[in-house]
């Protein structure tokens, strides 16, 4: 291959960038990749497939060797295109604690992508989320590295092995390496100052797990800096940690425009040429979404000897290897129209989505009002979100892109998609008390057209509760301080037998959203218009049920004090309304558990359960104050919390050994009994505590979990297979060490609701490597 042909394999074409390079004229040797986010603006799956075919034909015709392009698209909540199956957001799927279901979701997403010819998914997000101010909080599974590792590895396995007979079919991309959501101030792309031990043990663990357990084939960097070094230019983290220690041998691709930012934003490179040199040296194989540093100038610098040509060869070799392994040369185009229709209309795919929506429902509070028997009742439904199909979808969803396309200012990094033509016909009006732009007036009509099978919550209540009298009042918007609708909503509530109040924000892209990429917040609480309304309901003595939808969990003093029940529904996807209503009336017994710790206030951030001994809300000093002077140190809701309509008894804990070596496995067995009068599912959580160690270890840490479904009065055993190497940590010399000593075992329904305790002893120190240790324990029910 010529140098020009090699450089072309590192480049990417972005059809959505009308001011960028033209595929016909500016890529004479073809192109390595196509950023196919433009598919989200198309009107059907057939249009997407047709455009991909036409682009691919151009690329292969221009390439002397007929090398096809690798098309990529987002896949966090489903394929980012029309007619694709949608799933709950990452945090909602984290609340389900279901590895098997996550693998099935990954498989569905991979099959739909592959059907239209897309072979590269920009998912999953393996960030560990500890700060709810961060706008992208909802993309992540959890604050816990074990839960993120388990779900992330399951997704990668599902999507990559989604071909016939589970063959390699679509390349997953885990992002954002590494420590992205620990940015200062909870601000997108801000610097991250993480100690090396925490960076590797906590934030690096999910990436290592996906590499070691699921053969992850692609990694994407983040926009920030770590310890004064831009992640996009870090030899230490991208070469030493990712490539050498973690043994990653797949593609390293740039987050959008991040290589250019080495010069333009970070200022560590004098110009784009220097940025290109550094990018190759740290191992970037492809620049997304358009050539900014991997340009013709790269050829000049190689010919002058200023850039080592072997670096180019290494990158090209990795790109071509993945294309061959994916079968892209044999099958570069979409599948037949018949296969596309069968894939996108697969009933089983929709069942996975519905199951996920149901499992994500998390009951935070219930004084006995739930489940509701709606028969003959007058039911008041209040809040803008009750009539919004859009509210069921979060960021990186097809629905959020549709909204952006209708008119608004983009907040997605690295993409220029300002819809000036649409925007100029809208007044730039904001909600009172907020800078968030008023929602586009025809948004719901568009949502109903795209998801004609998808009801909003009010419609679904009327459908499932046909013998109830259901009335609605707007009440308030999803952001700001507007209370003009409060009186009418209060009057309706006072006239009703049951009051359902929908609260929360809007999670997505663009300036009409209250959370999302580039949309961070100094407050994690409900907006004033909603908090004040809940106070008014409570002071009027009205019982009410809260349903919360957003990219971060509910944190509300008024809901805590006055609500009779709180359902955290996240952004549950296309079957969200069905799952919500089924949960309200008892058809679905909620089994969701919080995958994050919920703070009272953003002033507590970052707040997480697995802090080090002698820290956070276990600080344990001799101070007379065990709290802030104006807030508790402790959370509003603990990690792992989630109620059920039934009750569970834990018993009969046994360990297969009480003394083990660091390389052994330990079986931990217990019995779970449903002691209530309805079927239910419990998520059993296995925690350990290392009470004495040479470096400070977490006060407690999750090492395994298992879902178990039980009929009333049914009792089953659950057995955890626990590898002692999971307990490896970086010692004083930064070696992965399983340290001898006593280990406490705890099993419970949350990190703060421990039902059973045991202990064992590790007999001697053992040393392991980063990639050979285990990352999570498997649970089996018998």
XYZ file of C-alpha atoms in Angstrom:
782
model
C 0.000 0.000 0.000
C 1.149 3.526 -0.679
C 1.453 6.068 2.115
C -1.669 7.809 0.806
C -3.633 4.563 0.892
C -2.452 3.848 4.404
C -3.405 7.289 5.680
C -6.854 6.909 4.155
C -7.484 3.890 6.425
C -6.972 6.098 9.471
C -9.459 8.666 8.243
C -13.206 8.973 8.684
C -15.913 10.547 6.550
C -18.833 12.281 8.245
C -21.859 12.640 5.931
C -23.532 14.993 8.421
C -20.705 17.538 8.185
C -21.786 19.551 5.155
C -18.787 21.852 5.524
C -16.304 19.013 5.822
C -14.566 16.799 3.254
C -16.660 15.435 0.398
C -16.632 11.672 -0.140
C -16.522 11.936 -3.926
C -13.787 14.557 -4.160
C -11.699 14.589 -0.976
C -10.976 10.889 -0.413
C -9.207 9.748 -3.602
C -8.062 6.475 -2.016
C -11.281 5.645 -0.239
C -11.648 6.013 3.514
C -11.211 3.797 6.550
C -14.420 4.643 8.385
C -17.740 6.417 8.002
C -19.379 8.196 10.939
C -22.939 7.094 10.346
C -24.719 9.135 12.989
C -26.436 10.704 9.997
C -28.643 7.597 9.953
C -30.566 9.100 12.857
C -31.870 11.800 10.539
C -33.236 9.324 7.986
C -36.875 8.305 7.793
C -36.643 4.497 7.641
C -34.349 1.517 7.971
C -34.558 1.058 4.202
C -33.250 4.584 3.655
C -30.387 3.907 6.075
C -29.452 0.689 4.282
C -29.692 2.359 0.877
C -27.431 5.235 1.855
C -24.881 2.915 3.418
C -24.762 0.856 0.244
C -24.227 3.934 -1.924
C -21.473 5.295 0.345
C -19.768 1.905 0.473
C -19.850 1.532 -3.288
C -18.112 4.894 -3.669
C -15.489 4.006 -1.080
C -14.669 0.623 -2.589
C -14.563 2.022 -6.114
C -12.081 4.706 -5.071
C -9.866 2.262 -3.197
C -7.375 0.632 -5.583
C -7.520 -2.479 -3.414
C -11.289 -2.399 -2.954
C -11.051 -1.878 0.818
C -14.486 -1.254 2.367
C -15.157 1.378 5.008
C -16.056 0.499 8.584
C -19.349 2.261 9.395
C -19.949 3.219 13.017
C -22.955 4.416 14.991
C -24.029 4.867 18.596
C -25.542 1.876 20.350
C -26.007 2.859 23.985
C -29.793 2.486 24.128
C -30.272 0.782 20.770
C -29.105 1.561 17.262
C -29.314 5.316 16.701
C -31.608 5.072 13.688
C -35.316 4.796 12.836
C -37.248 1.600 13.633
C -34.509 0.179 15.852
C -35.404 -1.440 19.173
C -34.882 0.932 22.088
C -33.787 0.034 25.603
C -33.582 1.863 28.919
C -30.604 4.145 29.424
C -27.421 2.757 30.949
C -28.326 3.720 34.505
C -31.754 2.114 34.090
C -30.190 -1.109 32.866
C -27.770 -0.885 35.757
C -30.791 -0.847 38.075
C -31.857 -4.244 36.706
C -28.594 -5.937 37.768
C -29.112 -8.528 35.030
C -26.059 -9.774 33.121
C -27.992 -12.270 31.024
C -30.484 -9.653 29.883
C -27.702 -7.183 29.092
C -26.060 -9.780 26.875
C -29.387 -10.307 25.079
C -29.792 -6.559 24.596
C -26.292 -6.362 23.140
C -27.131 -9.173 20.754
C -30.302 -7.427 19.574
C -28.400 -4.192 18.956
C -25.647 -6.032 17.092
C -28.066 -7.916 14.861
C -29.952 -4.753 13.920
C -26.720 -2.868 13.197
C -25.300 -5.661 11.085
C -28.512 -6.035 9.097
C -28.112 -2.532 7.650
C -24.354 -2.943 7.168
C -23.026 -1.178 10.294
C -20.206 -3.127 11.906
C -18.835 -0.772 14.554
C -20.794 0.203 17.680
C -19.740 3.146 19.834
C -20.868 1.383 22.985
C -20.865 0.396 25.817
C -20.050 3.219 28.220
C -17.794 1.751 30.926
C -17.364 4.933 32.925
C -17.814 4.628 36.682
C -20.316 7.328 37.693
C -19.902 9.007 41.065
C -21.137 12.566 40.517
C -24.785 13.176 39.603
C -24.062 16.760 38.545
C -22.449 15.350 35.429
C -24.822 15.550 32.464
C -23.811 12.146 31.083
C -24.410 10.381 34.403
C -27.308 8.426 32.916
C -25.152 6.809 30.220
C -23.327 4.746 32.846
C -24.387 1.535 34.490
C -23.245 2.304 38.004
C -20.887 3.866 40.523
C -19.558 0.395 41.310
C -16.708 -1.057 39.221
C -17.831 -4.658 39.736
C -21.367 -3.990 38.505
C -20.049 -1.950 35.553
C -17.553 -4.720 34.743
C -20.182 -7.458 34.788
C -22.742 -5.600 32.688
C -20.160 -4.112 30.329
C -18.544 -7.480 29.628
C -22.002 -8.969 29.023
C -22.910 -6.233 26.526
C -19.596 -6.623 24.689
C -20.039 -10.377 24.464
C -23.607 -9.985 23.238
C -22.984 -7.403 20.540
C -19.673 -8.736 19.247
C -20.876 -12.332 19.043
C -24.254 -11.468 17.524
C -23.633 -13.217 14.219
C -24.702 -16.666 13.075
C -23.731 -19.245 15.693
C -22.542 -16.379 17.887
C -19.741 -15.473 15.478
C -17.883 -12.133 15.549
C -20.329 -9.745 13.957
C -20.058 -6.174 15.269
C -17.119 -4.473 16.985
C -17.926 -2.953 20.383
C -16.224 0.237 21.573
C -15.873 0.743 25.289
C -15.632 4.348 26.354
C -14.467 6.728 27.732
C -10.992 5.560 28.726
C -10.300 6.316 31.566
C -11.746 8.246 34.543
C -13.992 10.464 32.428
C -16.815 10.938 34.929
C -14.478 12.021 37.707
C -14.047 15.442 36.091
C -13.689 18.482 38.332
C -16.983 20.097 39.306
C -19.055 17.446 37.524
C -18.288 19.279 34.263
C -18.086 17.586 30.876
C -14.497 17.334 29.555
C -13.004 18.864 32.722
C -9.705 17.677 34.131
C -9.589 14.531 36.237
C -7.205 14.368 39.173
C -7.326 10.738 40.204
C -4.658 8.943 42.214
C -3.056 6.146 40.182
C -4.357 3.416 42.479
C -7.958 4.642 42.227
C -7.646 5.204 38.483
C -6.659 1.588 37.887
C -8.607 -0.242 40.599
C -11.905 1.592 40.170
C -12.069 3.337 36.801
C -9.842 0.973 34.849
C -11.414 -2.248 36.095
C -14.438 -2.322 33.717
C -12.179 -1.848 30.680
C -9.827 -4.584 31.854
C -12.798 -6.895 32.438
C -14.200 -6.306 28.940
C -10.777 -6.960 27.415
C -10.009 -10.070 29.465
C -13.481 -11.628 29.636
C -15.100 -10.591 26.341
C -12.191 -9.835 23.974
C -13.157 -6.196 23.542
C -12.015 -5.005 20.125
C -12.224 -1.198 20.315
C -11.638 1.544 22.895
C -12.384 5.277 22.781
C -10.645 7.954 24.842
C -12.279 10.781 26.781
C -12.046 14.553 26.332
C -10.453 15.474 29.636
C -6.997 15.398 31.161
C -5.625 13.113 33.871
C -2.947 14.437 36.183
C -2.165 17.268 33.792
C -1.976 15.057 30.704
C -4.679 15.091 28.000
C -6.105 11.592 27.750
C -5.817 11.807 23.966
C -2.076 12.382 24.316
C -1.177 10.150 27.246
C 1.535 7.598 26.517
C 1.348 6.438 30.120
C -2.333 5.563 30.004
C -2.856 4.584 26.371
C 0.399 2.725 25.776
C 1.665 1.586 29.168
C -1.663 0.905 30.868
C -4.104 0.057 28.065
C -1.853 -1.640 25.526
C 0.872 -3.200 27.671
C -0.623 -3.918 31.075
C -4.239 -4.537 30.086
C -3.101 -6.407 26.937
C -5.509 -4.566 24.645
C -4.712 -5.321 20.997
C -7.742 -3.877 19.224
C -8.525 -0.493 17.695
C -8.010 2.737 19.598
C -10.353 5.348 18.109
C -10.613 8.999 19.005
C -13.638 10.573 20.572
C -14.986 13.138 18.188
C -12.482 15.953 17.458
C -10.382 15.089 20.530
C -7.130 14.713 18.575
C -7.440 18.196 17.151
C -8.093 19.471 20.675
C -4.558 18.471 21.666
C -3.694 21.691 19.867
C -6.844 23.822 19.856
C -8.158 23.246 23.413
C -5.446 21.608 25.493
C -2.499 23.463 24.014
C 0.012 20.617 24.400
C 0.759 20.560 20.678
C 1.902 23.602 18.760
C -0.121 22.703 15.667
C -2.160 19.904 14.100
C 0.955 18.295 12.671
C 2.361 17.857 16.162
C -1.030 16.556 17.258
C -0.915 13.932 14.497
C 2.561 12.824 15.563
C 1.548 12.506 19.211
C -1.687 10.702 18.283
C 0.201 8.056 16.325
C 2.802 7.679 19.055
C 0.203 7.003 21.734
C -1.534 4.496 19.472
C -4.614 6.044 17.845
C -5.656 3.935 14.869
C -8.539 6.056 13.605
C -9.513 9.695 13.919
C -13.231 10.414 14.265
C -15.378 11.898 12.850
C -13.432 13.739 10.133
C -9.734 14.201 9.249
C -8.355 17.070 11.308
C -4.869 15.799 12.155
C -4.574 12.629 10.074
C -4.330 14.600 6.823
C -2.025 15.024 3.810
C 0.455 16.744 6.126
C 1.019 13.386 7.797
C 2.519 12.079 4.549
C 4.845 15.067 4.319
C 6.119 14.552 7.852
C 6.674 10.822 7.287
C 8.611 11.505 4.081
C 10.752 14.045 5.931
C 11.481 11.449 8.595
C 9.841 13.470 11.359
C 7.226 10.776 11.986
C 8.169 7.112 12.126
C 6.459 5.271 9.265
C 6.257 2.128 11.420
C 3.663 3.878 13.586
C 1.480 4.345 10.510
C 1.984 0.697 9.531
C 0.980 -0.499 13.004
C -2.239 1.510 12.927
C -3.151 0.399 9.410
C -2.417 -3.213 10.298
C -4.829 -3.074 13.237
C -7.542 -1.436 11.118
C -7.272 -3.987 8.308
C -7.080 -6.902 10.754
C -10.394 -5.921 12.342
C -12.027 -5.485 8.944
C -10.909 -8.966 7.924
C -11.998 -10.494 11.238
C -15.412 -8.857 10.918
C -15.889 -10.368 7.461
C -16.228 -6.890 6.015
C -14.414 -7.796 2.796
C -16.822 -10.701 2.196
C -19.947 -8.777 3.255
C -19.456 -5.002 2.999
C -23.099 -4.147 2.265
C -26.439 -4.362 4.081
C -28.286 -7.655 4.088
C -31.324 -8.273 1.909
C -34.519 -6.335 2.473
C -36.169 -9.521 3.695
C -33.482 -10.098 6.345
C -33.580 -6.436 7.411
C -37.354 -6.618 7.918
C -37.135 -9.902 9.811
C -34.417 -8.526 12.072
C -36.120 -5.238 12.896
C -39.546 -6.840 13.350
C -38.346 -9.656 15.598
C -40.885 -10.063 18.396
C -38.213 -11.479 20.697
C -36.239 -8.223 20.449
C -39.259 -6.275 21.647
C -39.706 -8.729 24.511
C -36.134 -8.038 25.631
C -36.874 -4.304 25.631
C -40.124 -4.747 27.589
C -38.445 -7.067 30.092
C -35.687 -4.515 30.613
C -38.181 -1.723 31.185
C -39.960 -3.836 33.792
C -36.766 -4.908 35.559
C -35.467 -1.336 35.697
C -38.431 -0.094 37.765
C -37.034 0.773 41.195
C -39.349 1.265 44.161
C -37.678 3.672 46.574
C -40.541 4.201 49.017
C -43.940 2.635 49.693
C -46.161 3.099 52.726
C -48.606 0.484 51.430
C -50.365 2.582 48.798
C -48.842 0.465 46.028
C -49.939 -1.537 44.216
C -53.108 0.382 43.369
C -56.399 -1.349 42.623
C -57.750 1.080 40.014
C -61.257 -0.373 39.760
C -63.851 2.336 40.187
C -61.285 4.885 41.357
C -60.924 8.530 40.435
C -57.273 8.860 39.459
C -55.523 12.201 39.026
C -52.452 12.267 36.786
C -50.284 15.362 37.073
C -47.192 16.703 35.359
C -45.922 17.422 31.862
C -44.018 14.114 31.682
C -47.254 12.127 31.955
C -48.228 13.198 28.447
C -44.738 13.010 26.961
C -43.556 10.021 24.941
C -40.259 11.871 24.602
C -39.696 11.605 28.372
C -39.395 7.826 28.077
C -36.153 8.203 26.124
C -32.827 9.515 27.348
C -29.589 10.697 25.810
C -28.034 8.864 22.879
C -31.473 7.648 21.837
C -33.098 8.008 18.439
C -35.803 10.157 19.999
C -33.306 12.647 21.418
C -31.675 13.032 17.997
C -35.062 13.606 16.386
C -35.724 16.403 18.835
C -32.383 18.004 18.023
C -33.122 17.769 14.307
C -36.378 19.656 14.809
C -34.563 22.749 15.949
C -32.155 23.632 18.663
C -28.550 24.215 19.526
C -26.446 21.082 19.692
C -24.596 20.104 22.870
C -22.907 16.951 21.555
C -19.139 17.293 21.499
C -17.329 17.127 18.168
C -20.451 17.489 16.035
C -21.610 20.557 14.150
C -25.357 20.066 13.717
C -26.876 23.426 14.510
C -30.233 23.356 12.788
C -30.194 26.999 11.799
C -33.031 26.744 9.312
C -35.338 25.087 11.823
C -34.133 27.183 14.707
C -34.866 30.551 13.156
C -38.580 29.718 13.054
C -38.612 29.195 16.827
C -38.528 31.934 19.348
C -35.576 31.414 21.658
C -37.802 31.359 24.705
C -36.696 29.726 27.931
C -38.755 28.285 30.747
C -39.242 30.730 33.631
C -36.415 30.444 36.112
C -34.216 28.447 33.738
C -31.897 28.827 30.748
C -33.373 25.685 29.155
C -35.187 26.413 25.891
C -38.902 25.746 25.607
C -39.715 22.426 24.010
C -40.445 22.361 20.285
C -44.255 22.540 19.888
C -44.585 19.564 17.527
C -42.251 17.255 19.411
C -44.936 14.901 20.707
C -46.548 14.554 17.277
C -43.196 13.490 15.902
C -42.642 11.076 18.792
C -46.061 9.503 18.253
C -45.365 9.115 14.553
C -42.006 7.426 15.130
C -43.265 5.222 17.965
C -46.893 4.674 17.025
C -47.091 1.640 19.345
C -45.793 3.649 22.278
C -48.253 5.319 24.648
C -47.443 8.073 27.080
C -48.130 7.347 30.753
C -51.583 8.947 30.728
C -52.652 6.958 27.654
C -51.299 3.744 29.126
C -53.157 4.293 32.390
C -56.405 4.737 30.478
C -55.648 1.586 28.488
C -54.826 -0.625 31.476
C -57.329 0.928 33.913
C -60.407 1.153 31.716
C -62.832 0.997 34.636
C -61.234 3.925 36.432
C -61.980 7.612 35.914
C -58.661 9.132 34.905
C -58.165 12.893 34.597
C -55.085 14.947 33.874
C -53.666 18.311 34.854
C -50.459 19.827 33.461
C -49.260 21.269 36.762
C -45.736 22.349 35.815
C -42.974 21.887 33.207
C -39.860 19.740 33.551
C -37.548 22.565 34.530
C -37.647 26.043 36.059
C -39.911 27.767 38.560
C -43.289 28.163 36.797
C -46.102 27.521 39.325
C -49.016 28.858 37.288
C -50.481 25.365 36.843
C -50.312 24.395 40.496
C -53.770 25.488 41.605
C -55.647 23.552 38.924
C -53.560 20.439 39.627
C -54.165 20.738 43.374
C -57.902 21.033 42.817
C -57.867 17.862 40.694
C -55.861 15.978 43.307
C -58.281 16.952 46.074
C -61.186 15.576 44.044
C -59.481 12.225 43.372
C -59.032 8.892 45.156
C -55.501 8.362 43.831
C -52.977 10.979 42.720
C -50.044 10.075 40.475
C -47.450 12.805 40.102
C -44.839 12.607 37.349
C -41.643 14.535 37.996
C -38.139 14.796 36.558
C -36.285 16.475 33.730
C -35.434 15.834 30.113
C -32.331 13.854 29.226
C -30.846 14.200 25.761
C -29.046 16.528 23.372
C -29.727 20.188 22.753
C -30.664 23.266 24.710
C -34.218 22.145 25.448
C -32.827 19.390 27.692
C -32.050 19.667 31.384
C -29.390 16.958 31.443
C -27.204 15.258 28.859
C -23.888 15.626 27.083
C -22.553 19.097 27.835
C -25.619 19.779 30.021
C -24.314 19.629 33.580
C -26.083 20.929 36.662
C -25.062 22.400 40.002
C -28.222 20.894 41.522
C -29.252 17.238 41.599
C -32.662 18.002 43.096
C -36.069 18.459 41.483
C -36.644 21.844 39.823
C -38.427 24.413 42.019
C -41.709 24.140 40.098
C -41.932 20.429 40.974
C -40.517 20.533 44.505
C -42.918 23.302 45.504
C -45.885 21.403 44.089
C -45.028 18.283 46.108
C -44.828 20.467 49.225
C -48.255 21.917 48.487
C -49.738 18.436 48.020
C -48.228 17.248 51.278
C -49.329 20.243 53.306
C -52.858 19.800 51.935
C -52.879 16.273 53.358
C -53.163 14.612 49.945
C -51.617 11.164 49.493
C -49.711 10.857 46.244
C -47.498 8.522 44.241
C -44.373 9.911 42.582
C -43.074 8.572 39.266
C -39.678 9.992 38.388
C -38.078 9.992 34.920
C -34.625 11.432 34.239
C -30.959 10.720 33.606
C -30.183 10.932 37.319
C -32.199 9.489 40.249
C -34.701 11.542 42.201
C -33.417 13.584 45.144
C -36.249 15.489 46.801
C -36.912 16.539 50.375
C -40.608 16.988 49.625
C -40.972 13.550 48.058
C -39.187 11.964 51.012
C -41.378 13.773 53.509
C -44.774 13.698 51.854
C -44.984 11.073 49.074
C -46.718 7.805 49.880
C -44.633 5.975 47.252
C -41.769 6.766 44.880
C -41.037 4.852 41.683
C -37.709 5.595 40.010
C -38.408 4.862 36.339
C -35.229 6.355 34.773
C -35.749 6.638 30.979
C -37.154 3.191 30.246
C -37.497 3.251 26.439
C -40.349 2.460 24.104
C -42.147 0.118 26.510
C -41.606 2.392 29.475
C -45.196 3.497 29.968
C -46.394 -0.086 29.971
C -43.806 -1.022 32.593
C -44.612 2.016 34.748
C -48.356 1.409 34.775
C -47.901 -2.328 35.340
C -45.778 -1.457 38.364
C -48.363 0.986 39.734
C -51.208 -1.550 39.534
C -49.157 -4.577 40.585
C -48.898 -6.500 37.320
C -45.144 -5.966 37.586
C -43.575 -6.421 41.002
C -40.615 -4.013 41.001
C -37.194 -5.604 41.393
C -34.868 -2.731 40.473
C -32.034 -1.803 42.825
C -30.201 1.492 42.829
C -26.908 1.161 40.916
C -25.772 4.451 42.458
C -25.813 6.213 45.799
C -28.344 9.054 45.982
C -27.177 12.185 47.814
C -29.340 14.762 49.545
C -27.493 17.544 47.775
C -24.833 18.061 45.149
C -22.735 19.516 47.963
C -22.067 15.899 49.009
C -20.623 14.972 45.611
C -18.866 12.759 44.917
C -20.770 10.363 47.185
C -20.422 6.600 46.786
C -20.714 3.587 49.060
C -17.318 1.904 48.495
C -15.194 4.684 49.915
C -12.026 3.851 51.833
C -12.065 2.904 55.491
C -12.168 5.958 57.741
C -13.657 8.195 55.049
C -16.910 9.753 53.802
C -19.913 8.740 55.918
C -17.728 6.212 57.753
C -15.114 8.796 58.660
C -15.145 7.702 62.324
C -13.177 10.566 63.876
C -13.628 11.808 67.436
C -15.430 14.962 66.297
C -18.694 15.677 68.162
C -20.288 16.242 64.763
C -21.078 13.125 62.727
C -22.664 15.075 59.896
C -22.385 18.363 58.093
C -23.882 21.163 60.158
C -26.744 21.361 57.653
C -26.928 17.883 56.054
C -26.219 14.276 56.953
C -22.995 12.689 55.759
C -25.049 9.630 54.851
C -26.977 9.195 51.575
C -30.620 9.848 50.926
C -30.820 6.356 49.408
C -28.088 3.746 49.698
C -26.462 1.859 46.853
C -28.404 -1.331 46.092
C -31.658 -0.097 47.656
C -34.942 -1.103 46.067
C -38.222 -2.330 47.549
C -40.650 -5.048 46.461
C -44.330 -5.809 46.965
C -43.233 -8.967 48.754
C -40.567 -9.780 51.366
C -37.540 -12.066 51.360
C -35.822 -14.001 54.113
C -32.091 -14.769 53.916
C -30.783 -17.853 55.751
C -28.402 -20.824 55.819
C -25.164 -19.123 54.885
C -22.257 -21.503 54.333
C -18.764 -21.165 52.889
C -17.017 -24.108 51.256
C -13.755 -23.230 53.039
C -12.701 -21.010 55.899
C -9.042 -20.910 54.805
C -8.048 -20.378 51.165
C -5.099 -19.539 48.978
C -5.101 -16.484 46.763
C -5.495 -18.512 43.575
C -8.455 -20.613 44.758
C -12.220 -20.414 44.333
C -14.678 -20.263 47.195
C -18.325 -21.304 47.065
C -20.654 -19.104 49.094
C -24.115 -20.586 49.528
C -27.304 -19.224 51.089
C -31.054 -19.709 50.950
C -33.641 -17.098 49.930
C -37.329 -17.471 50.762
C -40.238 -15.394 49.510
C -42.157 -14.762 52.721
C -44.851 -12.594 51.128
C -48.030 -13.328 49.223
C -47.006 -12.486 45.644
C -44.311 -13.571 43.235
C -41.187 -11.458 43.342
C -37.554 -11.170 42.345
C -34.723 -10.345 44.726
C -31.257 -9.143 43.747
C -28.928 -10.779 46.259
C -25.780 -8.706 46.746
C -22.458 -10.129 47.907
C -20.069 -7.712 49.617
C -16.703 -8.198 51.272
C -14.662 -6.171 53.726
C -10.912 -6.424 54.211
C -10.555 -5.062 57.775
C -6.739 -4.968 58.015
C -4.532 -4.307 54.985
C -1.258 -2.645 54.071
C -3.087 0.056 52.090
C -6.556 1.446 52.790
C -9.259 -0.719 51.253
C -12.975 0.062 50.722
C -15.248 0.061 53.746
C -17.119 -2.600 51.773
C -17.164 -3.588 48.128
C -19.511 -5.511 45.878
C -17.980 -8.693 44.470
C -21.042 -10.459 43.073
C -24.796 -10.424 42.678
C -27.614 -12.646 41.498
C -31.274 -12.289 40.579
C -33.617 -14.912 41.993
C -37.360 -15.144 41.255
C -39.598 -16.854 43.771
C -43.267 -17.713 44.085
C -44.969 -16.991 47.422
C -43.420 -19.129 50.190
C -40.928 -20.628 47.733
C -37.353 -21.140 48.904
C -34.244 -21.631 46.780
C -30.501 -21.802 47.193
C -28.163 -19.362 45.521
C -24.485 -20.232 45.138
C -21.755 -17.718 44.382
C -18.532 -18.932 42.804
C -16.054 -16.459 44.206
C -12.515 -16.288 42.875
C -10.147 -15.029 45.557
C -8.171 -13.147 42.875
C -11.058 -10.679 42.797
C -9.588 -9.297 46.009
C -6.325 -8.293 44.335
C -5.362 -4.660 44.820
C -2.353 -2.498 44.050
C 0.031 -2.748 46.973
C 2.590 -0.205 48.131
C 4.840 -1.121 45.200
C 1.850 -0.928 42.783
C 1.763 -4.685 42.210
C -1.519 -6.606 41.966
C -1.582 -8.463 45.239
C -4.004 -10.805 46.980
C -3.072 -10.132 50.573
C -3.244 -12.643 53.384
C -5.584 -12.048 56.278
C -9.187 -12.083 57.438
C -11.987 -11.261 54.960
C -15.517 -10.472 56.112
C -18.398 -11.668 53.911
C -21.743 -9.839 53.820
C -24.913 -10.698 51.901
C -27.914 -8.443 51.692
C -30.547 -6.494 49.853
C -28.444 -3.325 49.675
C -25.046 -2.154 50.862
C -26.800 -0.926 54.028
C -29.239 -3.819 54.470
C -26.982 -6.752 55.281
C -28.854 -9.931 56.218
C -26.064 -12.525 56.611
C -22.406 -12.378 57.614
C -19.500 -14.798 57.442
C -15.720 -14.772 57.210
C -12.747 -16.614 55.789
C -8.977 -16.248 55.870
C -6.504 -15.952 53.011
C -3.486 -17.999 54.114
C -0.683 -16.290 52.174
C 0.054 -13.437 49.814
C -0.320 -14.077 46.086
C 0.599 -11.852 43.155
C -1.429 -11.735 39.948
C -1.501 -9.603 36.825
C -4.129 -7.080 35.871
C -5.641 -9.217 33.127
C -5.522 -12.635 34.838
C -7.463 -11.731 37.989
C -11.211 -12.221 38.156
C -13.620 -9.275 38.189
C -17.037 -10.465 39.397
C -18.609 -13.561 40.923
C -21.197 -15.647 39.140
C -24.352 -16.713 40.964
C -26.379 -19.854 40.288
C -29.833 -20.652 41.657
C -30.896 -24.196 42.527
